[in-house]
Structures are given as structure tokens and as C-alpha cells.
Coordinates of C-alpha atoms in Angstrom, one line a residue:
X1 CA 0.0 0.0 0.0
X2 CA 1.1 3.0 -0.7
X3 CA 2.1 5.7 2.2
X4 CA 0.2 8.6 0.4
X5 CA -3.2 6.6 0.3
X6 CA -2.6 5.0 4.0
X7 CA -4.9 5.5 6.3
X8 CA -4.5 5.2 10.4
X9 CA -7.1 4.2 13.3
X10 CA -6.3 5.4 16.9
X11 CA -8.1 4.2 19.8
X12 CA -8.2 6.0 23.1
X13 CA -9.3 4.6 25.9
X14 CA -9.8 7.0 28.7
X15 CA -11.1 7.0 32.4
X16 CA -14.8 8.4 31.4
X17 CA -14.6 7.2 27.6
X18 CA -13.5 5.3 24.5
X19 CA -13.0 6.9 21.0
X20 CA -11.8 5.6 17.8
X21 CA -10.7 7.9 14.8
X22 CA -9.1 7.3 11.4
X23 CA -7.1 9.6 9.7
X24 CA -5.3 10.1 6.4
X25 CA -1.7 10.9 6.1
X26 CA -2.3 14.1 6.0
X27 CA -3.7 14.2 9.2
X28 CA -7.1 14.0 8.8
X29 CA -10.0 13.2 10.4
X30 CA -11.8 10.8 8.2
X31 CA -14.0 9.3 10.6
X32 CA -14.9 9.0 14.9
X33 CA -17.0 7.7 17.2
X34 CA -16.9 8.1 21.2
X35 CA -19.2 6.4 23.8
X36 CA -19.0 6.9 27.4
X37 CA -17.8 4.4 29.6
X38 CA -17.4 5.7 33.2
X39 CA -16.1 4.2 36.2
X40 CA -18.1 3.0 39.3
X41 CA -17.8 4.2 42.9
X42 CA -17.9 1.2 45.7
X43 CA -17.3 3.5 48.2
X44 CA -15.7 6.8 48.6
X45 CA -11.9 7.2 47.4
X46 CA -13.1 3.8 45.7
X47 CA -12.8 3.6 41.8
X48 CA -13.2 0.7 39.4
X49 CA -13.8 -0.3 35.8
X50 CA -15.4 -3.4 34.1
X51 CA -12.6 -4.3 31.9
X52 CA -15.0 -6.4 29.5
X53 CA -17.5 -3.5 28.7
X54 CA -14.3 -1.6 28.3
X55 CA -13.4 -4.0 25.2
X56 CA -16.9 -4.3 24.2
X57 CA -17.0 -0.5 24.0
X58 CA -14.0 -0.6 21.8
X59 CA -15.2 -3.1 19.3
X60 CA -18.5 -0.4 18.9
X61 CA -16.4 2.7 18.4
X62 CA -13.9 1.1 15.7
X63 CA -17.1 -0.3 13.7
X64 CA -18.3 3.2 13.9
X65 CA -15.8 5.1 13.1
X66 CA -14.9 2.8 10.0
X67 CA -18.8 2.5 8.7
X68 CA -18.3 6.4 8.8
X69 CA -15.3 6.9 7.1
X70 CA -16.6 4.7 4.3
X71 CA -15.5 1.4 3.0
X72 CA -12.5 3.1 0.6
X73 CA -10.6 4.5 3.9
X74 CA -11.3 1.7 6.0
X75 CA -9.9 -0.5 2.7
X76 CA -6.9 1.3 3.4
X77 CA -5.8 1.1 6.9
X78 CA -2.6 0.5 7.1
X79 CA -1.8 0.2 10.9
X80 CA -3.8 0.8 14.5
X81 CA -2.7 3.2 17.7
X82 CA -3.3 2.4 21.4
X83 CA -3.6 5.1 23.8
X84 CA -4.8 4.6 27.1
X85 CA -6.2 5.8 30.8
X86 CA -2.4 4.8 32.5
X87 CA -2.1 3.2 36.0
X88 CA -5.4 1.4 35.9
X89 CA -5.1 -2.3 36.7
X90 CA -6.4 -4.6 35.3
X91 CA -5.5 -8.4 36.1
X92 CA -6.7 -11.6 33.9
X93 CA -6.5 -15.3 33.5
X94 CA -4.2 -15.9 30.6
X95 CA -6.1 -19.6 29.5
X96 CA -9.9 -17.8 29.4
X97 CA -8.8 -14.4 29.1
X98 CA -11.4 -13.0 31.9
X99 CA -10.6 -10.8 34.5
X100 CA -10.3 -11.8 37.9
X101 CA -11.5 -8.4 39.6
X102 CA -12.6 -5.2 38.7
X103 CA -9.8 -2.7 37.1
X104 CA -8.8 -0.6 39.8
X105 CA -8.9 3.3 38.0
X106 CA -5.8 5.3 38.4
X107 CA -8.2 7.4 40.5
X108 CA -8.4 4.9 43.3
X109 CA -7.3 5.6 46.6
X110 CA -7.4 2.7 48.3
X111 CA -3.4 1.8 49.2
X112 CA -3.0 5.1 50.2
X113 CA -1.6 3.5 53.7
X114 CA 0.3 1.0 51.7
X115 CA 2.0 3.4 49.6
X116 CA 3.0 5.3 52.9
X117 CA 4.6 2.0 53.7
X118 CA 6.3 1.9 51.0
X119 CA 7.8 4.9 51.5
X120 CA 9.2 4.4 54.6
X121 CA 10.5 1.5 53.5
X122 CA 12.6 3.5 50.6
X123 CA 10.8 1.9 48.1
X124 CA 9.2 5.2 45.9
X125 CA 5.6 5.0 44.7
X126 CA 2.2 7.0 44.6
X127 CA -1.1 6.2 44.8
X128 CA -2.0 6.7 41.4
X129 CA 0.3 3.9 40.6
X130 CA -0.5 0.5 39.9
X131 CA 2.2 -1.2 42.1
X132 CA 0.1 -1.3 45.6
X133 CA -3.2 -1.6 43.1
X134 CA -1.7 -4.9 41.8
X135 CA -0.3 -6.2 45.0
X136 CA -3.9 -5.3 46.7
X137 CA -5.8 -7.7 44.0
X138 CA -3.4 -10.5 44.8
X139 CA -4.4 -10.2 48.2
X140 CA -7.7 -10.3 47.8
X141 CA -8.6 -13.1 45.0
X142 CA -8.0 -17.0 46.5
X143 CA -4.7 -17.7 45.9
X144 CA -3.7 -15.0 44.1
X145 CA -0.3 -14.7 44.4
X146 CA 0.1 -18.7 44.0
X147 CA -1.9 -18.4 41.0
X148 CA 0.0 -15.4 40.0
X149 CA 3.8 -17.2 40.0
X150 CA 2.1 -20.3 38.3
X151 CA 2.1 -18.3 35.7
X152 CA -2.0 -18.8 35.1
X153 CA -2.6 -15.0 35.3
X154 CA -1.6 -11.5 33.2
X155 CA -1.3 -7.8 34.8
X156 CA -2.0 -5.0 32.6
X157 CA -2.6 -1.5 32.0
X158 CA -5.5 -1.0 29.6
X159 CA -3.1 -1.1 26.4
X160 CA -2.0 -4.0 27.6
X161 CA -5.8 -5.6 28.1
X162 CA -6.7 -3.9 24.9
X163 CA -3.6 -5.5 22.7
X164 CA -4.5 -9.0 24.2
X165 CA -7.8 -8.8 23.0
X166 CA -7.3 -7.0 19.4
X167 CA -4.3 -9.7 19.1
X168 CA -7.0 -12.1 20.2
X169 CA -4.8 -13.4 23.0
X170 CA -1.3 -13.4 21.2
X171 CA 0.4 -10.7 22.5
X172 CA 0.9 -9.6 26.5
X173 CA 3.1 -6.2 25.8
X174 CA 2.9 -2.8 26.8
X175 CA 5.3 -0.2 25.9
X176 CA 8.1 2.1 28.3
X177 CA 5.4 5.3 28.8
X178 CA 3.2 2.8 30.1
X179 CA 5.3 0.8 32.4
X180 CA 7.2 3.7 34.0
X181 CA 3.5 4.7 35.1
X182 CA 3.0 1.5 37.1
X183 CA 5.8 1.7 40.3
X184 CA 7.1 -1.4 39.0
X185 CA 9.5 0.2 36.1
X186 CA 13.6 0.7 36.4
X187 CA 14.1 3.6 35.1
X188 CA 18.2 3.0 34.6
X189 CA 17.7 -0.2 33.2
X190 CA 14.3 0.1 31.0
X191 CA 13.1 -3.0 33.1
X192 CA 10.7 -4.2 35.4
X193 CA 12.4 -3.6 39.0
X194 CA 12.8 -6.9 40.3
X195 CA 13.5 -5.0 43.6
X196 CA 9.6 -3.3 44.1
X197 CA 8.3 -6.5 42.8
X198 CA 10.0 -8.7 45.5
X199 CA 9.0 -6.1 48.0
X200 CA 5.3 -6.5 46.8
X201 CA 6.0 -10.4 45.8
X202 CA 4.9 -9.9 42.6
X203 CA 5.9 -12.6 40.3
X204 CA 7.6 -11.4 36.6
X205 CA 5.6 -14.3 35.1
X206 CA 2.4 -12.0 35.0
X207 CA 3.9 -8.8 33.9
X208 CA 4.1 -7.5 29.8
X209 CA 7.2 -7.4 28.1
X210 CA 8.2 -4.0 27.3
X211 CA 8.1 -2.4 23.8
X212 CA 8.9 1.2 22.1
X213 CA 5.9 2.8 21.7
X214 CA 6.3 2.9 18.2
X215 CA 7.3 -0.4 16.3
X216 CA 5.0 -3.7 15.5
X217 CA 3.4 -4.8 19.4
X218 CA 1.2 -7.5 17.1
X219 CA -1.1 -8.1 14.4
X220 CA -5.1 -7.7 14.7
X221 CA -7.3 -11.2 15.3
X222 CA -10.5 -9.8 15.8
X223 CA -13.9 -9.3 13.4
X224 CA -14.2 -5.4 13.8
X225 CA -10.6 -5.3 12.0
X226 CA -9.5 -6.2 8.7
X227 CA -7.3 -9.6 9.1
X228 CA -3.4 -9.2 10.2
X229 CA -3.9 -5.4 10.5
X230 CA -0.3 -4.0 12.5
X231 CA -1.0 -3.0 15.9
X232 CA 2.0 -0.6 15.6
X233 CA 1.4 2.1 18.7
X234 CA 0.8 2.0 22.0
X235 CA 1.1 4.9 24.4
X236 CA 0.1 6.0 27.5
X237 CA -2.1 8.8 27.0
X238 CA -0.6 11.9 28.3
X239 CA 2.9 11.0 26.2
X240 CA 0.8 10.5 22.9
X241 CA -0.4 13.9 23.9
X242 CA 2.7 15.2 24.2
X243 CA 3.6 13.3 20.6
X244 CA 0.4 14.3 18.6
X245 CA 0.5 18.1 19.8
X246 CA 4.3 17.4 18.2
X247 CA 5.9 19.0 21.3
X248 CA 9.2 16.5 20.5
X249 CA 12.3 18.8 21.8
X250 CA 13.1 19.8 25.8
X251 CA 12.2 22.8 27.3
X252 CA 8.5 21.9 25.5
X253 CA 4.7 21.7 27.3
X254 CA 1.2 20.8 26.6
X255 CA -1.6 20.5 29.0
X256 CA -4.6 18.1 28.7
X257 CA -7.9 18.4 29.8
X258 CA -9.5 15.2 30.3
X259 CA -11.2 13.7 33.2
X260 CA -8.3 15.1 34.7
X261 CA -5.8 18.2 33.8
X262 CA -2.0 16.1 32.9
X263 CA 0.8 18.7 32.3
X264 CA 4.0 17.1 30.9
X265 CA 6.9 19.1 30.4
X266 CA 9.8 17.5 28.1
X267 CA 12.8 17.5 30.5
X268 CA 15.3 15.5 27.9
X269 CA 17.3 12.3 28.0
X270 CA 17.2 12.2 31.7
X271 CA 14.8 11.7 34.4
X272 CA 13.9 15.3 36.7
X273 CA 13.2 13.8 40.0
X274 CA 10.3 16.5 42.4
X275 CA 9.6 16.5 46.0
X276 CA 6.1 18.4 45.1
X277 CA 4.3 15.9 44.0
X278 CA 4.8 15.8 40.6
X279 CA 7.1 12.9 39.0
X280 CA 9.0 11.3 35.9
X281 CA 7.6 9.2 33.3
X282 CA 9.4 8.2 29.8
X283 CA 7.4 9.9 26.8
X284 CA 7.1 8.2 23.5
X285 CA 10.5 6.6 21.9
X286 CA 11.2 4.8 18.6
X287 CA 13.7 2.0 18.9
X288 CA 16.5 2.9 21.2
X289 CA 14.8 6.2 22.3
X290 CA 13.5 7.0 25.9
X291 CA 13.1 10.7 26.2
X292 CA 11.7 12.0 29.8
X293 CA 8.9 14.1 31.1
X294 CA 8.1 15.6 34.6
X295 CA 4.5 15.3 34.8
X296 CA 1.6 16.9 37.0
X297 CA -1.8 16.4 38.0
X298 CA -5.0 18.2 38.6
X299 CA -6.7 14.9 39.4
X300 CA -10.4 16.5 38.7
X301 CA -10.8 18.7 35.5
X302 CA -13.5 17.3 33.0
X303 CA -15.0 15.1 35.4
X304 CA -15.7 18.3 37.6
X305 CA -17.9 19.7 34.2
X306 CA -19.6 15.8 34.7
X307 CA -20.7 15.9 37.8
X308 CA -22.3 19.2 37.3
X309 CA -24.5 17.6 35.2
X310 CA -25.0 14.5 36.6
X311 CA -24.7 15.9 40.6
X312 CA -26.3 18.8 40.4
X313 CA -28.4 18.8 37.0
X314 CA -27.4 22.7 36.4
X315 CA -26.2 22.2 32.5
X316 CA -27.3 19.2 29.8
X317 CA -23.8 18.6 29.0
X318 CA -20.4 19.7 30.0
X319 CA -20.2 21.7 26.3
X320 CA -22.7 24.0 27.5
X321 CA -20.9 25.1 30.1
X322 CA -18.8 28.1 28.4
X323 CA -21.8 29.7 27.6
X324 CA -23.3 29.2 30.8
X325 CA -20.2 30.7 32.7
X326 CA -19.8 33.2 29.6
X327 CA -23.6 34.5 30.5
X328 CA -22.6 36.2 33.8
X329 CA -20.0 39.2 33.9
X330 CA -18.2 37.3 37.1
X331 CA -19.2 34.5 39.3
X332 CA -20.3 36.9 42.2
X333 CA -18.7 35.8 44.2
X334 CA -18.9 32.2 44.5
X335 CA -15.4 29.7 44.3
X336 CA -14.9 26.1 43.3
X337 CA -12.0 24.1 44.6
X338 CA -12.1 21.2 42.2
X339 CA -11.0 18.5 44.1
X340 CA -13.4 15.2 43.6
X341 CA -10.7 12.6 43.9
X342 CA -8.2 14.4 45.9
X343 CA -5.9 16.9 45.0
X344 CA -2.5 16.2 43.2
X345 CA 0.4 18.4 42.3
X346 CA 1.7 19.8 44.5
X347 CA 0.1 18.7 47.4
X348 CA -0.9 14.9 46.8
X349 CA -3.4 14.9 49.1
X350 CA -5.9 11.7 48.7
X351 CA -8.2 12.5 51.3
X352 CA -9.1 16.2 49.8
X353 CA -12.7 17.0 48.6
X354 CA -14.4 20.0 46.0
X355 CA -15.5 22.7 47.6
X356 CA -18.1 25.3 46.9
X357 CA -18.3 28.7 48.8
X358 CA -19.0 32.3 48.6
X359 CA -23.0 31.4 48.1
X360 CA -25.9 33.9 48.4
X361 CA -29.3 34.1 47.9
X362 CA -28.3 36.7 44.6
X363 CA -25.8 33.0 43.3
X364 CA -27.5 31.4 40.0
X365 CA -26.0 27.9 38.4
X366 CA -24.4 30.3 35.8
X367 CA -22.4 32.0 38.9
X368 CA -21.2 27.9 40.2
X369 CA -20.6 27.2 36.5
X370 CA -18.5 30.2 36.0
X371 CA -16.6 29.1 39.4
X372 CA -15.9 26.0 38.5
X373 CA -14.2 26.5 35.5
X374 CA -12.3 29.2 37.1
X375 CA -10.9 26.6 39.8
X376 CA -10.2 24.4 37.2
X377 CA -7.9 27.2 35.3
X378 CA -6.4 27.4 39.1
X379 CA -5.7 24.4 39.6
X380 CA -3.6 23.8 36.3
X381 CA -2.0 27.1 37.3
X382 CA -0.4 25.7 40.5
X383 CA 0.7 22.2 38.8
X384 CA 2.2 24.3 35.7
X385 CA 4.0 26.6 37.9
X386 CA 5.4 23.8 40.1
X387 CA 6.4 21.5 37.2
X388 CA 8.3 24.7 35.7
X389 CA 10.8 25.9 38.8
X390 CA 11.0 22.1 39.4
X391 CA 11.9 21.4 36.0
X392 CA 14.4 24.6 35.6
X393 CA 12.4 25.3 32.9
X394 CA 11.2 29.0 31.7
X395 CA 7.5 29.8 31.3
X396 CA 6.9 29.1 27.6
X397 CA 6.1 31.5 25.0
X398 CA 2.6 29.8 24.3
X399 CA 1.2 27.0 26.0
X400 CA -0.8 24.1 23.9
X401 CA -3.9 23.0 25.4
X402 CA -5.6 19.7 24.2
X403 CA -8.4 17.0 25.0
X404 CA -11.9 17.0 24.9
X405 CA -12.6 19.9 27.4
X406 CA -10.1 22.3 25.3
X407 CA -12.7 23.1 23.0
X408 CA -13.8 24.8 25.8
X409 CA -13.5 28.4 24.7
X410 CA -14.0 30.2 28.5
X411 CA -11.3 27.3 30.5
X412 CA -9.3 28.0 27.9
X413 CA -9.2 32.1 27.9
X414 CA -9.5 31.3 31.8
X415 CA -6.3 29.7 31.9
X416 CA -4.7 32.4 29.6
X417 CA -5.7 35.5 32.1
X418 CA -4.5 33.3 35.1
X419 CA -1.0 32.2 33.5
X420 CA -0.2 35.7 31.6
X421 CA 0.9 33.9 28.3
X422 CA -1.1 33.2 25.1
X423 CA -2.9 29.2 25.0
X424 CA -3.4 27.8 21.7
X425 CA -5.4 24.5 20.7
X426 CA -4.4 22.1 18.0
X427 CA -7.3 22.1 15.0
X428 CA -7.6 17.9 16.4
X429 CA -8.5 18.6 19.8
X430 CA -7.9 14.7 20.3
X431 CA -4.4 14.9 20.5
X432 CA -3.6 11.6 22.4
X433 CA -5.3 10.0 19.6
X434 CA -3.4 11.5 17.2
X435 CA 0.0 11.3 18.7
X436 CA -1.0 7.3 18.9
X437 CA -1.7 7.5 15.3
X438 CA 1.7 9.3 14.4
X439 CA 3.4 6.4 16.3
X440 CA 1.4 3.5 14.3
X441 CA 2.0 5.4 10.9
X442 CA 5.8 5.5 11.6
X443 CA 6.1 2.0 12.9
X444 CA 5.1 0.6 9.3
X445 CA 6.8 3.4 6.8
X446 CA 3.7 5.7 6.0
X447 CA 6.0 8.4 7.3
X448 CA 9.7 8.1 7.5
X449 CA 11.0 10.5 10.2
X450 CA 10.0 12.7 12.7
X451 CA 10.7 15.6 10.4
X452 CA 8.0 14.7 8.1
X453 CA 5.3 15.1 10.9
X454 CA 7.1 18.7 12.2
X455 CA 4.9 20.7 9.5
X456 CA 1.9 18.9 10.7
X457 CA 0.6 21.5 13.7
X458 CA -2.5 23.4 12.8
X459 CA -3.9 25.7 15.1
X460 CA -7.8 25.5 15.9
X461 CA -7.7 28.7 18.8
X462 CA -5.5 30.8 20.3
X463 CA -6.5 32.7 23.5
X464 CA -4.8 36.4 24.5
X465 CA -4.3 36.8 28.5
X466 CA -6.6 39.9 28.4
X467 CA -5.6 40.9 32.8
X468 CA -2.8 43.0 33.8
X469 CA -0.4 40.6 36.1
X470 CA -1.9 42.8 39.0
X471 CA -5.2 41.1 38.6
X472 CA -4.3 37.9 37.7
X473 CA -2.1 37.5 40.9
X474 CA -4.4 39.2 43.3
X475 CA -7.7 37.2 42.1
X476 CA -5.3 33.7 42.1
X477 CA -4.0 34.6 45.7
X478 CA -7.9 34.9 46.8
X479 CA -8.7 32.0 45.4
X480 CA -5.4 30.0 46.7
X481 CA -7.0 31.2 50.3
X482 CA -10.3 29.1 49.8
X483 CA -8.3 25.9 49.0
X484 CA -7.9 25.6 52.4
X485 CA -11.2 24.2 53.0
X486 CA -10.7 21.5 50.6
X487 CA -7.4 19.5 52.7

């Protein structure tokens, strides 16, 4: 097949949602389909996933997106992407290929104690992490770690869980962005640490070998595909963020609002180690490649926008909510501390919770909107900020915005007034599917080097900081005050 006629699917499986899209060589967007797919809450701090309506979702969105691209582009496909919610956990028997327990989300907060435990141990992990998620199934399945080092059962991140059931049960890989989310990666040796996973007693038998993210993981074995289809990308999906918003060189930075707000700043060939809650991770690498990140979390973003419409039943749908906020001047006083699961950088705090104040009689839904997108622009203030003196790196000259709540034309100007520099969006708005489509396209030839996808950036926004640094300062010092209540 020729490259020029190639086409590329990406799948993206994140924490509230699966999407599939195909695109051209060009770059684009031929065809997509999303469904939701959110988590479940067993209890507070609790957070879990069914890993088979996770699959089944996928199957749905790939038909979909191929019926709408048409039969010619879907003729053409020429490789598939994996990007992926990181951390989650997902652990299956590797004869039937059915999981064993729930996937515990990246969310979950439930070895928060264990991870302190850890730590004073000297063995470094966090609770987003799958390490203590893994170790806690073990415990809590009959047998599990006997049936674990008989080598009857697989541990995966949801690439991994997505590959083996795309390869139909060939392939158990993920790739090094992935791993060096899961507590269990050596980050000098590009290797599972055999140290954390005596500490835990985790046997290797049931762990993925270790890929680039761009290079052929396995072919596809499944009806919604066309037969022996390359499964050429996988990435975690902050890194194919970072790839498809083509921010490649150190000193770079992109922010991503999903579920969550992930800023990643590229810190080069070696790892930038943080005491402020923020921490390393390897971004996406051809053969022989593993450049670095420090990455940060505002652990509730998009989900926030979510819950105002399923909690509280104030907008239809999270997209409404820039005009809402947009229909009031200010938000008169009222103050959101977006904090649903905790809060993360800097503070990794598990046991924080959103707050709401500043209410009066005269406060409307448009006024807790308004607020709510303001403490979300906040919040990614304080983890940018951190990563940046942490990271030795200077403020950039415009910051990239991407994900599904960056078409969001009020968070977005909201974060440009708070931060003083201009924030631009990419024309995709799903980069992590198209950085995971980038890595699948170079994997099997359709382009040859990184230079060919350099050109590629289109801009679909750019938002002017329209405050004086007086104001900007003075109204995020006010609002840094209320954040109190949330810890």
C-alpha cells in the first residue's frame, strides 16, 4: 500500500470514555466515534472499571468510526494506535482471558496507607500507581499470588488488556510510557524492577514485556478489524499527547484536559526527579529512544464539568458550560476548589474534597458554572508553575492546550488570564489519539522520520491573557485562600 493513500485508526481509551478515529496521512479526520464508559464508585476514594465493557465499547467505536469513514478508507488502513487511561489495573487469567477483579482506575485511593509503607521503607511509589493496586488484588482473590507465579494470570494496563484482546490473546506487551507509570518500572535499566516486585511479591511471570511505543506490538485477530492489520502504537495517553501536539524537543509543554488536567513538560534524556508531587515518566520513543517528562496532576478537570451535570443537574452537558459561565460578567462571588478525587500536584493529598463557597441568595447555576471552571484554570496554574521551577524550565512563549474539554473556549481564555501567556489549541483537539496514530503510521513506513510530521501542527484557537499581572495575581492569591477548606 502506498504511504500517500494510508490510512491510520487510533483508539483512546480514557477513564470516562472510548473513541476511535481514522485519519489520512495528512492528518485528517476521516471518521470517529466516542461512547462513554465511566467508572463506578464502591465506596468513597473507591474507583473501578469493568474491563470487558471496556473492550466491548471498543469493538462499537472502531465499527463506527470505520462505517463512517466509508468502505475506501477503512480499505486502506494501514496500521492501528493504542492510547490509554495509565495506571489502571487490570488483572486476567491468561487460558480464558477474563478478568479476575474489577480494574482498579488510576483514581483509586485505596493503598494510600500502603504506599505510605512503602515509602518508609525507601521503596518510591504513589497512589495513582498501579504497584500497591496490583499487590492489593493478589491479596484479595483466593490464591492470588500462587496463582500469579504459576504463571496462570496476566497484569495489565488497559493497552496492555486492549492488545491481548485485538491480538485475540497473542500478544501480552505494553510499551516504556506505560510501564514507567506503574511503580514497577527501572528507570536506569528500561526494566521491570525486580526490587519493588520482591517487595510486593509480585511474580515477573504475570507482567508484559516491554516495547517502544512505536514499532509492530502484534497483528489484529479480531472481526471489527480487517485480518493481520499491525498493531504498531501504544502509548500512554498523556505522552501520545505530548507526541500528537508534536511538542518533540526539551524545554517543551502541553496541558490536557481530560477527566483530569495532565501537564507534561519534556525534560530530555534524563529523568527530573520532584519532591512536590509531581514525578518522571518516559514519553514516547522509537527504537532505542526513551526521552523524559516531569508530569503533573489536577486529578479533577472534565470530570468536575460531569458531575455538574450528573450531581447537580445545572447544565445538559459539559459543552454548555462556556456559555453558561460566559452568561454572567463574574461568578459573584462564588469559588470552586475542584477536588473530587483528591488533589494532586503539589500537594498529593488523597483524602481532599471540592468545595463550593462564597453562596448567596443573589448566586445562580451560571455564577457555580463560571466558578468551576475558574478553579479548574487554578488548579492547572499551581501544577504548571510547580512542574516549571522544578523542572528549571522558563514559562513558555505559548502554552498548547488539548483533549476534549479544550474546546472549551472560556477554560481555555481562563487559563490564559491566570498564567499571563497566550494558549493555543491544535485544530484535532484529540491529540492523544493523534500522537498514537503518528506512532502506528511511523512504525510501518507511512512516514519516515519525525521531520516529516514537524509541518503537521494546525492551530484551531489561540486565547490572548486579556488581565494585567496585578489582577491575575491578586484574584489567584484569593482564590489559593479558599483551597484551604478543601485539605
Amino acid at each position: 500500500m502506498s504511504a500517500a493513500n494510508a490510512t491510520l485508526l487510533a483508539v483512546d481509551a480514557g477513564t470516562t470514555g472510548v473513541r476511535a478515529l481514522l485519519f489520512n496521512d495528512r492528518s485528517e479526520l476521516l471518521g470517529s466515534a466516542y461512547r462513554e464508559v465511566l467508572p463506578s464508585y464502591p465506596q468513597p476514594g473507591l474507583v473501578e472499571h469493568d474491563p470487558e465493557l471496556i473492550w466491548r465499547t471498543v469493538q462499537t467505536v472502531i465499527a463506527a468510526a470505520l462505517q463512517q469513514a466509508g468502505p475506501a478508507a477503512a480499505a486502506k488502513l494501514a496500521a492501528v494506535g493504542v492510547a490509554n487511561q495509565r495506571s489502571t489495573t487490570v488483572v486476567w487469567e491468561r487460558g480464558s482471558g477474563r478478568p479476575v477483579y474489577p480494574a482498579i482506575v488510576w483514581q483509586d485511593g485505596r493503598t494510600s496507607q500502603r504506599v505510605d509503607e512503602l515509602l518508609d521503607q525507601g521503596i518510591y511509589s504513589n497512589t495513582m500507581a498501579s504497584a500497591t493496586k496490583l499487590e492489593w488484588v493478589l491479596r484479595h482473590i483466593p490464591d492470588g499470588f500462587a496463582w500469579a507465579e504459576a504463571g496462570e494470570l496476566c497484569f495489565g494496563t488497559i493497552d496492555s488488556w486492549l492488545v491481548w484482546q485485538l491480538s485475540g490473546g497473542a500478544a501480552h506487551v505494553t510499551d516504556h510510557s506505560n510501564a514507567s507509570c506503574t511503580g514497577l518500572y527501572d528507570f536506569a535499566l528500561g526494566a521491570w524492577d525486580e526490587s519493588v516486585l520482591a517487595a510486593l511479591q509480585i511474580s515477573a511471570r504475570m507482567l508484559p514485556q516491554i516495547h517502544f511505543s512505536s514499532q509492530l506490538h502484534a497483528t489484529a485477530a479480531v472481526a471489527v478489524l480487517p485480518s493481520a492489520v499491525p498493531i504498531a502504537g501504544i502509548a500512554g495517553d498523556q505522552q501520545a499527547a505530548m507526541f500528537g501536539e508534536l511538542n518533540l524537543e526539551a524545554g517543551s509543554i502541553k496541558i490536557t484536559y481530560g477527566t483530569s488536567a495532565m501537564v507534561d513538560v519534556h525534560v530530555g534524556d534524563f529523568p527530573v526527579l520532584s519532591q512536590r508531587g509531581a514525578y518522571p515518566l518516559v514519553l514516547c520513543g522509537r527504537a532505542g529512544q526513551r526521552p523524559y517528562c516531569l508530569e503533573g496532576t489536577a486529578i479533577t478537570a472534565g470530570a468536575a464539568l460531569q458531575w455538574l451535570r450528573d450531581g447537580l443537574g445545572i447544565i445538559a452537558d459539559p459543552a454548555d458550560s462556556a456559555a453558561v459561565a460566559a452568561s454572567v460578567p463574574d461568578s459573584g462571588g462564588v469559588w470552586a476548589v475542584p477536588a473530587f478525587q483528591g488533589l494532586g500536584t503539589p500537594y498529593m493529598d488523597a483524602s481532599a474534597r471540592a468545595v463550593i463557597g462564597g453562596l448567596s441568595r443573589a448566586s445562580t447555576r451560571a455564577h457555580v458554572v463560571r466558578a468551576m471552571l475558574e478553579g479548574i484554570a487554578y488548579r492547572s496554574r499551581e501544577v504548571i508553575e510547580t512542574l516549571l521551577e522544578d523542572a528549571a524550565t522558563p514559562p513558555p512563549q505559548v502554552l498548547r492546550a488539548d483533549g476534549g474539554a479544550a474546546a472549551n473556549d472560556f477554560l481555555l481564555q481562563a487559563l490564559a488570564d491566570t498564567l499571563g501567556i497566550p494558549v493555543e489549541r491544535p485544530a484535532v483537539v484529540q491529540a492523544t489519539a493523534l500522537g498514537a496514530a503518528y506512532l502506528a503510521g511511523l512504525a510501518v513506513g507511512v512516514w519516515q522520520d519525525l521531520y516529516e510530521l514537524r509541518d503537521r501542527w494546525r492551530c484551531g484557537g489561540r486565547f490572548e491573557p486579556r488581565l494585567s499581572a496585578d489582577a491575575r495575581d491578586s484574584r489567584f492569591q484569593r482564590w489559593r485562600k479558599a483551597l484551604a477548606a478543601a485539605h
